[in-house]
mmCIF file of C-alpha atoms and ligand atoms in Angstrom:
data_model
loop_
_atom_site.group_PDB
_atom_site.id
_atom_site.type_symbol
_atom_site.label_atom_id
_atom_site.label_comp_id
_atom_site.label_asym_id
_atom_site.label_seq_id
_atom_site.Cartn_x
_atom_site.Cartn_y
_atom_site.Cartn_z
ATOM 1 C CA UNK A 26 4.719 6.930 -8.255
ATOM 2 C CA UNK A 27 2.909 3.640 -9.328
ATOM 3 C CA UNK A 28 -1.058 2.900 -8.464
ATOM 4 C CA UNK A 29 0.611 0.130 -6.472
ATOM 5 C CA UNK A 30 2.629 2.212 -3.873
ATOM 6 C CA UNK A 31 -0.469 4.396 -3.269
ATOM 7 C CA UNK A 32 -2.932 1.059 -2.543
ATOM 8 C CA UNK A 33 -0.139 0.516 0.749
ATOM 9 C CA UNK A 34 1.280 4.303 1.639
ATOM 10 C CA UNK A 35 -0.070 5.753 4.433
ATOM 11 C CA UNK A 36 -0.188 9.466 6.340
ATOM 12 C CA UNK A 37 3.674 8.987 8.037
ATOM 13 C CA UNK A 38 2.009 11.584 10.825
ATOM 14 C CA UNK A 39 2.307 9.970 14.122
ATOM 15 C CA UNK A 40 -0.951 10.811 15.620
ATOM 16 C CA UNK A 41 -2.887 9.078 12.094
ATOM 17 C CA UNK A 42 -1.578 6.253 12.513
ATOM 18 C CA UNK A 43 -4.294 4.995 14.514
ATOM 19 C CA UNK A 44 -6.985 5.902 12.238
ATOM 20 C CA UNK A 45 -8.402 4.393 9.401
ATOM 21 C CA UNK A 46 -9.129 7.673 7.319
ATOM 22 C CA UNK A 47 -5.197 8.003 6.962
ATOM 23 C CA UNK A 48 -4.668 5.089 4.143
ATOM 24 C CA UNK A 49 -5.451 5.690 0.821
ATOM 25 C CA UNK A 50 -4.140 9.341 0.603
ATOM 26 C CA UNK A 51 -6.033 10.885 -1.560
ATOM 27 C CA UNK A 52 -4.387 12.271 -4.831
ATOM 28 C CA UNK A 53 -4.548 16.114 -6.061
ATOM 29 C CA UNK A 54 -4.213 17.874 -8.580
ATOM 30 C CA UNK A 55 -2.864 14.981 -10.408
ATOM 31 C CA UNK A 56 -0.668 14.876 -13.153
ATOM 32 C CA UNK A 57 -0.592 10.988 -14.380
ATOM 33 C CA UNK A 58 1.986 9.121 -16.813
ATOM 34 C CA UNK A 59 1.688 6.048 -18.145
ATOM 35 C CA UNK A 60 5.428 4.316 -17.980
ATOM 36 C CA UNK A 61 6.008 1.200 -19.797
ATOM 37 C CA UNK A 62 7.055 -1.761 -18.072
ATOM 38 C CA UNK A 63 7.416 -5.679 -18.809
ATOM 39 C CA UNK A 64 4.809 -7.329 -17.378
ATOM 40 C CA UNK A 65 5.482 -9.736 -14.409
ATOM 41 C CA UNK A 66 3.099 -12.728 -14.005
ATOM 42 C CA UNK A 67 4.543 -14.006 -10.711
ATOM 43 C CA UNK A 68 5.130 -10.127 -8.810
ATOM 44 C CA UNK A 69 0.976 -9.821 -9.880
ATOM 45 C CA UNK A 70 0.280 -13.069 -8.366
ATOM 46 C CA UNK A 71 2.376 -12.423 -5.403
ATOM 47 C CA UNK A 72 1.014 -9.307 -4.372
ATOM 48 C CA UNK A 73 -2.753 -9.867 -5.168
ATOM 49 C CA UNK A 74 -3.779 -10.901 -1.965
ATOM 50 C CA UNK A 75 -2.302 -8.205 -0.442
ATOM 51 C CA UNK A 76 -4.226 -5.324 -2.384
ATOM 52 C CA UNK A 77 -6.821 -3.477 -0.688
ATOM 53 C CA UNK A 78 -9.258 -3.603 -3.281
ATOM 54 C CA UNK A 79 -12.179 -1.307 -2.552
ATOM 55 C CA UNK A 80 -9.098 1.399 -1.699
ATOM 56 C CA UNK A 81 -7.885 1.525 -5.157
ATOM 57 C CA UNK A 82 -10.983 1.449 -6.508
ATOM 58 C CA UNK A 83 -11.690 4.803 -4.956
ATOM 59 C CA UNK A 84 -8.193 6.013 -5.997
ATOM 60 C CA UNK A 85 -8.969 4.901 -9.615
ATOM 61 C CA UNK A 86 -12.383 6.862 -9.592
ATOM 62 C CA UNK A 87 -10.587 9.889 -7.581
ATOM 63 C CA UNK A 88 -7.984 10.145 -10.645
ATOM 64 C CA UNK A 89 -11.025 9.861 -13.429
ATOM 65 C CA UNK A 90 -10.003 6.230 -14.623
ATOM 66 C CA UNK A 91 -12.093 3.941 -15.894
ATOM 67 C CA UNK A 92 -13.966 2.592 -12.925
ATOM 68 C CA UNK A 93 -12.245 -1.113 -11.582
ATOM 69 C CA UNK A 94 -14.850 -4.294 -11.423
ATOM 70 C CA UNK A 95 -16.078 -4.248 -7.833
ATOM 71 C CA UNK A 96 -14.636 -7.878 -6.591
ATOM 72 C CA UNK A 97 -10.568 -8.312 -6.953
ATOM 73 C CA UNK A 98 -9.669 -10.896 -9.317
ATOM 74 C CA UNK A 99 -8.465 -14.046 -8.483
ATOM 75 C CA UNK A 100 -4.692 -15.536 -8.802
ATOM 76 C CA UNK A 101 -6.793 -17.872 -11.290
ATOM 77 C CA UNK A 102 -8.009 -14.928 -13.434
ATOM 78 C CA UNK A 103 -4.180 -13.833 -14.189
ATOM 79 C CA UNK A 104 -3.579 -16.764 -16.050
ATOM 80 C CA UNK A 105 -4.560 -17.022 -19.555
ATOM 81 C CA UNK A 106 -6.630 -20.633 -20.426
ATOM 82 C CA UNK A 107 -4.039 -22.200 -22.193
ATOM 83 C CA UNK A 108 -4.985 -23.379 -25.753
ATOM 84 C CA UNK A 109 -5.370 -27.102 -26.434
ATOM 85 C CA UNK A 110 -3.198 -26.655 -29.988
ATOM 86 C CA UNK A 111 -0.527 -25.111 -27.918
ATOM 87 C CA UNK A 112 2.452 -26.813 -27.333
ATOM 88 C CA UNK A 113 3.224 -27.997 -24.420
ATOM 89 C CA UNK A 114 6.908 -26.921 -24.539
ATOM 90 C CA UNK A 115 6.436 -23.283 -23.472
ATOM 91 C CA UNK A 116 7.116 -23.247 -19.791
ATOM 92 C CA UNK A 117 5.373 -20.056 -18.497
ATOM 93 C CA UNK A 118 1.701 -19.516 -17.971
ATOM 94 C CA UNK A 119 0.440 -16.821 -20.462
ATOM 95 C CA UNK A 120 -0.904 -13.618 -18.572
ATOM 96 C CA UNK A 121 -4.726 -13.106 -19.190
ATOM 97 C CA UNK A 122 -6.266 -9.812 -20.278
ATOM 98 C CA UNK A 123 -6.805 -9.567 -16.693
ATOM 99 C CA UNK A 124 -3.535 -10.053 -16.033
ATOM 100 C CA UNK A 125 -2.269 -6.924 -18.402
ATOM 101 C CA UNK A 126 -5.263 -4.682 -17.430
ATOM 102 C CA UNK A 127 -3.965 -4.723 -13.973
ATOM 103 C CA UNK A 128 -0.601 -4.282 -14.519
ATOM 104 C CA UNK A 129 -1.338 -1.164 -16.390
ATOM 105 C CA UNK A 130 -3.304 -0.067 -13.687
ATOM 106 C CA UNK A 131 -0.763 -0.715 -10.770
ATOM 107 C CA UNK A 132 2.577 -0.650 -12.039
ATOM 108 C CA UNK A 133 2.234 1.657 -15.318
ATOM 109 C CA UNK A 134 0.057 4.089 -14.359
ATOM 110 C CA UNK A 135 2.142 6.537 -12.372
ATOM 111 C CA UNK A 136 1.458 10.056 -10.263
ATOM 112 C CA UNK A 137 4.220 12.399 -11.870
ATOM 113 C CA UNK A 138 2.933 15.326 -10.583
ATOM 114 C CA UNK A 139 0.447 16.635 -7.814
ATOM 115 C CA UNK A 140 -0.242 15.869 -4.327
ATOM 116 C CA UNK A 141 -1.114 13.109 -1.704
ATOM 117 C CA UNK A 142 -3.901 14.371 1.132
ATOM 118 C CA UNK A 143 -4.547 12.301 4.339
ATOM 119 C CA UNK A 144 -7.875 11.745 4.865
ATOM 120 C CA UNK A 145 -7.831 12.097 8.263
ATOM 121 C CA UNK A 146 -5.448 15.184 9.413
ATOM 122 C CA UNK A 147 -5.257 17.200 5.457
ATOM 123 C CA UNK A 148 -1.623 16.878 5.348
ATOM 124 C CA UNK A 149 -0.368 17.271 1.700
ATOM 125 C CA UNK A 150 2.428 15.467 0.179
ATOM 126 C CA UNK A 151 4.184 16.657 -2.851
ATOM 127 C CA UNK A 152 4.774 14.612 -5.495
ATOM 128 C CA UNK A 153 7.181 16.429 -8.418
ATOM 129 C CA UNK A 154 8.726 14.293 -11.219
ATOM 130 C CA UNK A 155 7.062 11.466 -9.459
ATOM 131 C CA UNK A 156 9.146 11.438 -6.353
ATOM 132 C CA UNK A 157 6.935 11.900 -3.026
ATOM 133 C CA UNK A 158 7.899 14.344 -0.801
ATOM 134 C CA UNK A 159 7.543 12.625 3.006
ATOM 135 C CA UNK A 160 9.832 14.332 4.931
ATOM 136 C CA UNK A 161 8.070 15.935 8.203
ATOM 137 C CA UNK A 162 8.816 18.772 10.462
ATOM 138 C CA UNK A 163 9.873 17.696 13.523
ATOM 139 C CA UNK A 164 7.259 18.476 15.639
ATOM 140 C CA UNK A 165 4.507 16.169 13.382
ATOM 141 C CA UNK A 166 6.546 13.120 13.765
ATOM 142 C CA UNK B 945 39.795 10.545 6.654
ATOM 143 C CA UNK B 946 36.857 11.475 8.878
ATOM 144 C CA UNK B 947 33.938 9.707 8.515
ATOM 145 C CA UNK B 948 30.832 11.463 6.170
ATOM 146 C CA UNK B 949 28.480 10.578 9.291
ATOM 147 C CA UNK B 950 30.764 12.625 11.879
ATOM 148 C CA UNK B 951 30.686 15.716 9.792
ATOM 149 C CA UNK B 952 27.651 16.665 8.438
ATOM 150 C CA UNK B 953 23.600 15.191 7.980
ATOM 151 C CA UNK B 954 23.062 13.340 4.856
ATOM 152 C CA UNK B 955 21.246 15.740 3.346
ATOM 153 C CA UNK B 956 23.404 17.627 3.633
ATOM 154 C CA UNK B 957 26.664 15.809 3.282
ATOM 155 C CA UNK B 958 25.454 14.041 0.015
ATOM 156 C CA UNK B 959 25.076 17.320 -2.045
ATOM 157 C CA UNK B 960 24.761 17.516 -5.926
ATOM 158 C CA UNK B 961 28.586 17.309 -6.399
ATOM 159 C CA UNK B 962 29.168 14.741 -3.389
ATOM 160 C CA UNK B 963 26.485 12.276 -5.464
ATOM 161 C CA UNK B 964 27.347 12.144 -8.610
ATOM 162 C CA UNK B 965 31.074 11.513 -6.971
ATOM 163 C CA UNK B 966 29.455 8.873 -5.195
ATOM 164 C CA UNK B 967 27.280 7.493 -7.771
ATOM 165 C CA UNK B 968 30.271 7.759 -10.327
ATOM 166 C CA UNK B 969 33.453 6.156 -8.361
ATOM 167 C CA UNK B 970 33.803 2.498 -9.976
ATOM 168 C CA UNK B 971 35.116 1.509 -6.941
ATOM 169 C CA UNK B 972 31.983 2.833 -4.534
ATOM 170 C CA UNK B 973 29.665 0.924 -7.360
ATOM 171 C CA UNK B 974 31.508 -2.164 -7.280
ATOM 172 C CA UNK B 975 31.638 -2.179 -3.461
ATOM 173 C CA UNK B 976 27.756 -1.853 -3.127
ATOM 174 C CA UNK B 977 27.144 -3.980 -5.525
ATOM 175 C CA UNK B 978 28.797 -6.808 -4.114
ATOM 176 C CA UNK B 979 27.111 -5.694 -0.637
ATOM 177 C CA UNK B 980 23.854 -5.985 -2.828
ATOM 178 C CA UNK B 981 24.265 -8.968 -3.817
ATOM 179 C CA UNK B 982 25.103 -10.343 -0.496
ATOM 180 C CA UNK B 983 22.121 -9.210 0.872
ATOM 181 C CA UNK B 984 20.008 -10.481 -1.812
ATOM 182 C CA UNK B 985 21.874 -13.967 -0.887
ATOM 183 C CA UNK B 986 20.942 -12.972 2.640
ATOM 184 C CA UNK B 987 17.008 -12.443 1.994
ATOM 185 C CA UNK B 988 17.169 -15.910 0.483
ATOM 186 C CA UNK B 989 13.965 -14.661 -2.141
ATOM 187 C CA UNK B 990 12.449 -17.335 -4.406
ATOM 188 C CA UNK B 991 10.195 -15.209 -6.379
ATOM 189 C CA UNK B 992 9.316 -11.657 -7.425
ATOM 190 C CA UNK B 993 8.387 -9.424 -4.379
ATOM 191 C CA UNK B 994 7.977 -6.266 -3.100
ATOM 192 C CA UNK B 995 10.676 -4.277 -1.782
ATOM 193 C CA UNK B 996 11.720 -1.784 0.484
ATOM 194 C CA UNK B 997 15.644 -0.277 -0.040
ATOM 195 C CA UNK B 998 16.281 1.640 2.633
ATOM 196 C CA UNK B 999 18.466 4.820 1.824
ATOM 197 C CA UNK B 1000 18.619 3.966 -1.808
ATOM 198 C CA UNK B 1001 20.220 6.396 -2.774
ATOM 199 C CA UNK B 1002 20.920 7.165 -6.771
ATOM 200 C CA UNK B 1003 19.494 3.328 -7.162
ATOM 201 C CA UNK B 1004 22.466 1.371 -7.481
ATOM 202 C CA UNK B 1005 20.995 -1.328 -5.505
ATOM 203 C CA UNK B 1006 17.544 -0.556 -6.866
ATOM 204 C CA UNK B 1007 18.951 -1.623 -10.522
ATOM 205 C CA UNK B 1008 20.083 -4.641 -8.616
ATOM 206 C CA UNK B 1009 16.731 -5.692 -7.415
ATOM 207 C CA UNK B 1010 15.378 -5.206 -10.985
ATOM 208 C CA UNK B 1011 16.985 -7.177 -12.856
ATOM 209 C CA UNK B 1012 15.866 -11.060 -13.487
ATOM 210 C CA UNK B 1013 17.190 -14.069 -12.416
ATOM 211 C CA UNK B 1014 19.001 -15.013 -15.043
ATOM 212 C CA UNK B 1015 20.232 -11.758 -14.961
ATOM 213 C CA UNK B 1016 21.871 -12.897 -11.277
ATOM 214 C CA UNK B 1017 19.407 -11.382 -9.366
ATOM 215 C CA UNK B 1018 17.828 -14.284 -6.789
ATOM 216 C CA UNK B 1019 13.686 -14.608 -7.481
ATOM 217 C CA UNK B 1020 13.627 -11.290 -9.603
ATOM 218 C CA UNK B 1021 12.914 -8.901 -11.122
ATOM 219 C CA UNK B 1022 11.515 -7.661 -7.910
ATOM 220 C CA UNK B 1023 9.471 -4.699 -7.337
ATOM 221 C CA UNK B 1024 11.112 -2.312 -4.892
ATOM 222 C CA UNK B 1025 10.344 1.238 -3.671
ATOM 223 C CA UNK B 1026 13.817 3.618 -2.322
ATOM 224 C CA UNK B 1027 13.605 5.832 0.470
ATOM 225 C CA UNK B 1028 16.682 8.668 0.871
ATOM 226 C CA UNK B 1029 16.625 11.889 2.323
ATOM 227 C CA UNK B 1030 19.057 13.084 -0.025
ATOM 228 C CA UNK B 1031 17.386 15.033 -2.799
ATOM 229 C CA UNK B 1032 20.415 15.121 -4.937
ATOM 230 C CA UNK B 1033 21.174 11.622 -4.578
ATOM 231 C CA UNK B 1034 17.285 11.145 -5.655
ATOM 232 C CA UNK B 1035 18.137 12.893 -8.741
ATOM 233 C CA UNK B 1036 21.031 11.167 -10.072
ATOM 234 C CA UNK B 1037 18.421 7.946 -9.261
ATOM 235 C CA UNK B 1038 15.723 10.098 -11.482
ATOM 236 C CA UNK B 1039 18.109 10.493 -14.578
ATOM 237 C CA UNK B 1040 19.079 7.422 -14.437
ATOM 238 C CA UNK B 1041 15.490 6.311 -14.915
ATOM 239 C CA UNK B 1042 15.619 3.425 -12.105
ATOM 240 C CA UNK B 1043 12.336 1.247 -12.090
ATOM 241 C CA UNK B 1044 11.563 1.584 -8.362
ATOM 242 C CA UNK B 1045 9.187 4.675 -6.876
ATOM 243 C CA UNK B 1046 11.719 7.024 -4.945
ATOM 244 C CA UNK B 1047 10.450 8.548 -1.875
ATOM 245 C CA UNK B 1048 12.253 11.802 -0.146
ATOM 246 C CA UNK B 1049 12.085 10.541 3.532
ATOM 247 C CA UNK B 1050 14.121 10.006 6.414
ATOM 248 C CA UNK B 1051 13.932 6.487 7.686
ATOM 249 C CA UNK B 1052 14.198 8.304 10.995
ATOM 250 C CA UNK B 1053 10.952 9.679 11.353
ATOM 251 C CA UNK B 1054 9.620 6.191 10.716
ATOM 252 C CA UNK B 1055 8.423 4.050 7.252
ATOM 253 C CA UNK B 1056 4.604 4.858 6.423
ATOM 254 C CA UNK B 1057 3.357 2.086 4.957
ATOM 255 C CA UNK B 1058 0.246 0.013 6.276
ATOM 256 C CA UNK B 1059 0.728 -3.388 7.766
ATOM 257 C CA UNK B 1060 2.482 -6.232 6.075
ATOM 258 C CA UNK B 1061 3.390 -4.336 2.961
ATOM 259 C CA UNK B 1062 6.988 -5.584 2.131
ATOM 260 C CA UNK B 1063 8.108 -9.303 1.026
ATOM 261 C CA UNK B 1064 11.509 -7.761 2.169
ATOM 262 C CA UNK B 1065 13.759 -4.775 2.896
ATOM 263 C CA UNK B 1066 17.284 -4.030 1.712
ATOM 264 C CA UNK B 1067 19.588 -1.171 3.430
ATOM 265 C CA UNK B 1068 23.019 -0.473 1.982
ATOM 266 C CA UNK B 1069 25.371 1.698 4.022
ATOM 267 C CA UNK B 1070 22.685 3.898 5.186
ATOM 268 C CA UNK B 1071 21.574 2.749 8.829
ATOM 269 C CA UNK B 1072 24.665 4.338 10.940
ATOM 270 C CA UNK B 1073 23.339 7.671 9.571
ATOM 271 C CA UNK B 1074 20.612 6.844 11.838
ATOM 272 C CA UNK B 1075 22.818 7.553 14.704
ATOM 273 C CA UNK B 1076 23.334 11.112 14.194
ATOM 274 C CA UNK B 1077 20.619 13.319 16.181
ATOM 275 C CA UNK B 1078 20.703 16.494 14.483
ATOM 276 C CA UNK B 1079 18.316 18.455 16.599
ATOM 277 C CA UNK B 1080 18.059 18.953 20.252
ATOM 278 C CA UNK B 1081 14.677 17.618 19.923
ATOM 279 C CA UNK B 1082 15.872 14.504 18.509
ATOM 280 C CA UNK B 1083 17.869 11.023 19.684
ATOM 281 C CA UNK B 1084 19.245 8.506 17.905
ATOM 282 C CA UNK B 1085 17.865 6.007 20.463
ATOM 283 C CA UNK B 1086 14.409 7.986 18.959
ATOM 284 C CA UNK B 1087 14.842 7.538 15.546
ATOM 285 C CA UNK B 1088 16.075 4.039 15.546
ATOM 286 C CA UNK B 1089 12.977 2.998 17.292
ATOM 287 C CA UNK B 1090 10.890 4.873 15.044
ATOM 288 C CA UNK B 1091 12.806 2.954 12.430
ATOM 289 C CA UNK B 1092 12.567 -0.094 13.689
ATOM 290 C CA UNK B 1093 9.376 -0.045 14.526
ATOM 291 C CA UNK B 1094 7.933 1.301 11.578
ATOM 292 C CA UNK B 1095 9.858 -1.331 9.371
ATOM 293 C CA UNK B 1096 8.489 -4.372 11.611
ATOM 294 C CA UNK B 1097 5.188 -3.469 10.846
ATOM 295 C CA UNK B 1098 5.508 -2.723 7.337
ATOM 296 C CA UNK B 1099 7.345 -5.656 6.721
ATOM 297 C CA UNK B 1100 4.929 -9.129 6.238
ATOM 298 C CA UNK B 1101 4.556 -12.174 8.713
ATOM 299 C CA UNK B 1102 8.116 -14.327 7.403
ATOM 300 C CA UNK B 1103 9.708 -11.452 5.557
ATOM 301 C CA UNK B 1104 12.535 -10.293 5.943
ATOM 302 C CA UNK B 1105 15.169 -7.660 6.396
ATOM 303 C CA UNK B 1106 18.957 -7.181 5.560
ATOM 304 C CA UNK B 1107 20.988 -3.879 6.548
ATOM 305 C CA UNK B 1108 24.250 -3.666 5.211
ATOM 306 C CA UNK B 1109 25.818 -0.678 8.098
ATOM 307 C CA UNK B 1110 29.198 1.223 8.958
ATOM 308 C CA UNK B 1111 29.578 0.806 12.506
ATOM 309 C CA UNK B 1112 31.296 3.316 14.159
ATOM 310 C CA UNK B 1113 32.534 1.273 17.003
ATOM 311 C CA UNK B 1114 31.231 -1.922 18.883
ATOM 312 C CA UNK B 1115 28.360 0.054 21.064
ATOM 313 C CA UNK B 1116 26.683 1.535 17.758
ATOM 314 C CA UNK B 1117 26.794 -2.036 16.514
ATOM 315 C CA UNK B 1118 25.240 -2.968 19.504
ATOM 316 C CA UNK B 1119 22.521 -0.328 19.889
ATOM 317 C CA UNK B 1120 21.280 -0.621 16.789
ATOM 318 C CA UNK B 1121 20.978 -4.447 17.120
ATOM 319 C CA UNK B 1122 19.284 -4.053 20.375
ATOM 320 C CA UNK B 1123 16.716 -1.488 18.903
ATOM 321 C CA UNK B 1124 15.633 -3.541 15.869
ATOM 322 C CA UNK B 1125 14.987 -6.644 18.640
ATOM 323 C CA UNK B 1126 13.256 -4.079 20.810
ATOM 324 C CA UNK B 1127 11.449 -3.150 17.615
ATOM 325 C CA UNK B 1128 10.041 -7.477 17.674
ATOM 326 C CA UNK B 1129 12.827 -8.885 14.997
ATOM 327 C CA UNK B 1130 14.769 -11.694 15.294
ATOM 328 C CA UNK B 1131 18.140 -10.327 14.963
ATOM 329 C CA UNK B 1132 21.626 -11.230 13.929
ATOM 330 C CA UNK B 1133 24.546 -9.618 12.901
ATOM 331 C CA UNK B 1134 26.818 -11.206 10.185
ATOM 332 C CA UNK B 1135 30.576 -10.144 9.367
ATOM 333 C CA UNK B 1136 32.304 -10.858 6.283
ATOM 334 C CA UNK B 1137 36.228 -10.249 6.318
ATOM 335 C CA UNK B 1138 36.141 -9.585 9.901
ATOM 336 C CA UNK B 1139 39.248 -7.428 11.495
ATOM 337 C CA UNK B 1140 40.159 -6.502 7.907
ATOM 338 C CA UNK B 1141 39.929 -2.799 6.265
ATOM 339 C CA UNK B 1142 37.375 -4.601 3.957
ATOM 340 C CA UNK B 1143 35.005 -5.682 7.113
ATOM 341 C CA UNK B 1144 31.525 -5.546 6.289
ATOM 342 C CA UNK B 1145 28.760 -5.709 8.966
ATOM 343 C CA UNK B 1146 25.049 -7.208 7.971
ATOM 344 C CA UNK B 1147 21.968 -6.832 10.479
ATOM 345 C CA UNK B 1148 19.790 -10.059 9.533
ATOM 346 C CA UNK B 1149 16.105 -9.462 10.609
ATOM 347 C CA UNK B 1150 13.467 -11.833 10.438
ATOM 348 C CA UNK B 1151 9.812 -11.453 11.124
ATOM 349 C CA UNK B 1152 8.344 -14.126 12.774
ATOM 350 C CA UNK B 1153 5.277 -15.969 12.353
ATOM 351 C CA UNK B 1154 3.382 -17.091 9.213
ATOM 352 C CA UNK B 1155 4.205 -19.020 5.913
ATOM 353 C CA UNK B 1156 6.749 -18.568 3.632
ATOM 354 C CA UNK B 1157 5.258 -18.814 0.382
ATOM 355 C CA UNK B 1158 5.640 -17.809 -3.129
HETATM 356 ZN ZN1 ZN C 743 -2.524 12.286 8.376
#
């Protein structure tokens, strides 16, 4: 499971819903991957100002990664300056380092093993081979 | 034949054997990939967004939604992110190696995801399985609300969602229509080759309110 599902899952327990302490789950016991993927400029750009920034923050520092600057980057940062001797033929902006830093951190960095916790009523969630286990007993939904 | 829904839960029905017949029957894949397409077509998506499929299954749709768009695949490669509550099917998915983050969940007990997540949701031929209450503690009215609900919310302001469904007969088509507008969408349902043995039924939801932008 990418960085990036984790920064908008949240506790699927009925009665959390409500509260705040039920999004991020917390990971445990984590087993991480890194899974290479092409990098996409415009899905990074798209989803940016949807990220909850301080939140994966504390699930970067929770999984001992290197710690994340403390303001989000803007849709600006993601684009490389473009070079006055390059020519002016190439159609695509050029990602920044930016750019790739974040995409390793939200889409290839990936939970393979380990567990989710709510913050706010302890429920686990098992994550094996990277699939998250959210299926609830009857009674908790 | 009897219809899979009439018989048994998904879970249940779509054992290891059942999915890899599913995911391995050129015709099946042919048939929901045109569906996918259609619903892509539907979602009317101009860029690369984030996802939600719905009952996805062994990813056939989800390898759909990755691909670019000169690949055929409108505004992608999108990011997308597959619920099913069939662990076999989830496998075949896993060996397969599909891009998108699989989830074991049952769209029934509602989508957990915090406000405004999605750009847009897909569903392929998963949504009637809704319908079946398994447990005496449990209705379909209940779990299509939960659904619903659940997918409004998670859904942004101007997103959208398209559920490709098997019908059982004109009141399921009509309850489930009527729960997703309970739920807040703007609903409306879409037949291609109607009256035919090839009918197909799509549930066109639309979240109201704010911009559509990139
Ligand atoms: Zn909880």
């Amino acid at each position: 499971m990418k960085l990036l599902t984790l920064n908008f899952l949240t506790c699927a327990i009925k009665t959390c819903k409500s509260s705040p302490s039920s999004f991020p789950l917390h990971p445990r016991d984590a087993e991480l991957e890194i899974v290479e993927a092409d990098l996409n400029l415009k899905f990074l750009e798209n989803i940016l100002p949807r990220l909850m920034w301080d939140e994966l923050r504390v699930v970067v520092d929770e999984l001992g990664l290197p710690t994340l600057p403390p303001t989000i980057p803007t849709r600006a940062d993601l684009v490389a300056p473009s070079s006055p001797t390059s020519s002016s033929s190439s159609s695509d902006p050029a990602p920044s380092q930016t750019a790739r830093d974040l995409h390793r951190i939200l889409i290839e960095t990936c939970v393979r093993e380990g567990k989710l916790v709510c913050g706010n009523c302890g429920h686990e969630y098992a994550v094996k081979e990277g699939v998250a286990n959210f299926l609830l007993p009857a009674h908790l939904v | 034949m009897s219809r899979p829904e009439d018989t048994l839960p998904p879970d249940l029905f779509y054992n290891d054997s059942e999915s890899r017949k599913y995911t391995t029957s050129s015709r099946i894949q042919k048939i929901q990939s045109d569906m996918t397409h259609r619903a892509l077509e539907l979602l009317d998506l101009k860029s690369p967004s984030l996802i939600l499929d719905v009952g996805c299954g062994s990813g056939l749709s989800g390898e759909i939604l990755s691909a670019s768009d000169e690949e055929g695949t409108p505004g992608g490669p999108h990011i997308w992110i597959g619920f099913d509550i069939s662990s076999s099917m989830l496998g075949v998915a896993l060996e397969k190696e599909v891009e998108g983050d699989l989830f074991l969940a049952d769209a029934g007990q509602g989508v957990p995801f915090r406000a405004g997540t999605f750009d847009a949701a897909i569903s392929i031929s998963a949504i009637q399985w809704l319908c079946n209450a398994e447990s005496s503690e449990e209705s379909p009215a209940g779990r299509l609300s939960r659904f619903f609900n659940g997918l409004y919310a998670s859904l942004r302001r101007g997103g959208r969602a398209v559920c490709q469904f098997y019908p059982k007969n004109d009141e399921q088509k009509k309850m489930i229509s009527a729960a997703a507008v309970k739920a807040g969408f703007g609903a409306g349902l879409l037949e291609d080759d109607p009256g035919t043995k090839s009918a197909k039924t799509y549930l066109v939801l639309t979240v109201g309110g704010g911009e559509l932008d990139g």
